[in-house]
Amino acid sequence: MDYVQIKKQANEILKNKTAECSYVEYKASEQQLDKILKTICAYGNNYYNNDIQYIFIGVEEENNEANKAVPVLPIKGIYKGQLEKCKNTINSLRSFLYPNVSFEVLSNELDGISYLILIVLRQIGGPFMVTEKAEKDKRIHLKPGRYVRIEADTRLARVDEEYDLLRKFSNFHFSSIVSSGATLDDLDMDLIKGYFSKTSTRQISEGMEKKDLANSLNLIDKNDPAGNRVKNFALLMFSEHPDKHIPYAYTELIVDMFGNKRKMEYKIFKGAIWKQYYAVLDYINTNFLNELVLREEGNAENRKIENFTFIALEELLANAIVHNNYENGKPIQVYVSEKQINIVNYNKPLPPIRISDLNERSFFNERDTENPEIRDMFKDLGIIESFGTGIGEAKRSMRENGSPDLYYKTFDSNDNVTSVVIPVNEEYYKTKNKTDLNKNLKIEADTKVLKQKIMDSNYSSNIKNNILKLYENIGTEVFGNTRVVKILGCSEVTATSYLKRMEQELKVTVSVEGAGKGKYRFSIS
């Protein structure tokens, strides 16, 4: 421990008049034994995983509305002749904590006035509690139990917070433990092979047994002599029916249907959770995500806007699955309406991350996860690009689309919910619903309408899919015969046939003047 640096940092905290928070507390005197003791206990439990936590003794705090819980300067201080006695008084509190919380009491000076700093670093061996002995001691009279510091408030932990502490100090993850009843027979060989085909360059021999593959992925309990019991994450990733052993291990989709007449739709997506991810993503993308191509009158350039960005949906859906607490017996829920997409988990982020952090920040390098193996497997599948960046990518896509910021709902501190909202792009909504419409604005293409027009045609499935492939690759760019040949890998004669079909029969393209002969652009006009 670098005491010189710690003392400098302590003085900076005072000079900057830092308000009390999860790692700073001010006490005017060492005689406030009950408050000091419970804060030491809370610092030991370190709910937000701070690297270092301070109690300043000999420092009063202001409590007016303008400057609440900030230090009074110049500080009150402690007479030098009393410093050692004060240290001994504070050190005597060690016997009221179980297990022992390791802390240091240092003397320091600010502007020639002495004070004490009590330092608590990250601990192992918790959770920590104040013992019954403290309640019986007349000097302290503090209720026993495990204390936590939430923001600037030190209090007894709630049941869910105690559980968080137990999981934290034992490094417990429900997904990592062995299932109470599932065996290797509950895992699907095709799902395991499918995962390998997406994530590994290794060739899987036809004769390779399920147990060999499962062992290579650490799916089996190593302490099981029969080698038959499997872990919970194995069920979630490689069972066709994980909800058989892990209740509600599925995703619910609730849709407030678009249109004049309100109609609610409810769907459940079951199966391996990575398959759930792809299925939910594909269903919402196909049925509810759309893109308009707009052009201002007199402007040759067009621009695209999406109602909801695909990037935000894929990142936040993956985030919900990876950080879901599958032990709590509640499904992931996705609500879709014309004005927003709302993704809900019935658990909060693990400390030190708070809901406010999810709203304020874009990168989470220190974020812990409920399901470390699932996180790693989602990364291997390419669903996650890098850890801690998904929310930031979702926010960036919303800004680039001109959409309102996504936001996480704030609830009462007792509510164990993480609920993120993707709002609709306001310009898209007004244009699509013809409210407050810019008269100089023309819709060049409506992706959903255009795709539906292609799918409703009488062409064969092969031709429909090829035309959709052209649109997905080209968008609203100008193109001709050469581009069609390149995308479809067909002859020039076949490419010409597609160009005629799209312009003259389907009427999903228009000829573009001034770009050369035989140039087209996709359009619904």
mmCIF file of N, CA and C in Angstrom, residues 189 267 353 367 420:
data_model
loop_
_atom_site.group_PDB
_atom_site.id
_atom_site.type_symbol
_atom_site.label_atom_id
_atom_site.label_comp_id
_atom_site.label_asym_id
_atom_site.label_seq_id
_atom_site.Cartn_x
_atom_site.Cartn_y
_atom_site.Cartn_z
ATOM 1 N N MET A 189 -27.091 -33.462 -29.965
ATOM 2 C CA MET A 189 -25.849 -33.606 -30.724
ATOM 3 C C MET A 189 -25.787 -32.620 -31.892
ATOM 4 N N LYS A 267 -45.939 -14.381 -28.549
ATOM 5 C CA LYS A 267 -45.188 -15.540 -29.039
ATOM 6 C C LYS A 267 -44.137 -15.924 -27.998
ATOM 7 N N ILE A 353 -21.887 -2.237 -11.519
ATOM 8 C CA ILE A 353 -22.682 -1.506 -12.501
ATOM 9 C C ILE A 353 -24.073 -1.231 -11.950
ATOM 10 N N ARG A 367 -17.473 -4.825 -16.195
ATOM 11 C CA ARG A 367 -18.774 -5.446 -15.933
ATOM 12 C C ARG A 367 -18.652 -6.952 -15.736
ATOM 13 N N VAL A 420 -34.734 -1.859 -20.909
ATOM 14 C CA VAL A 420 -34.173 -0.895 -21.849
ATOM 15 C C VAL A 420 -35.178 -0.613 -22.969
#
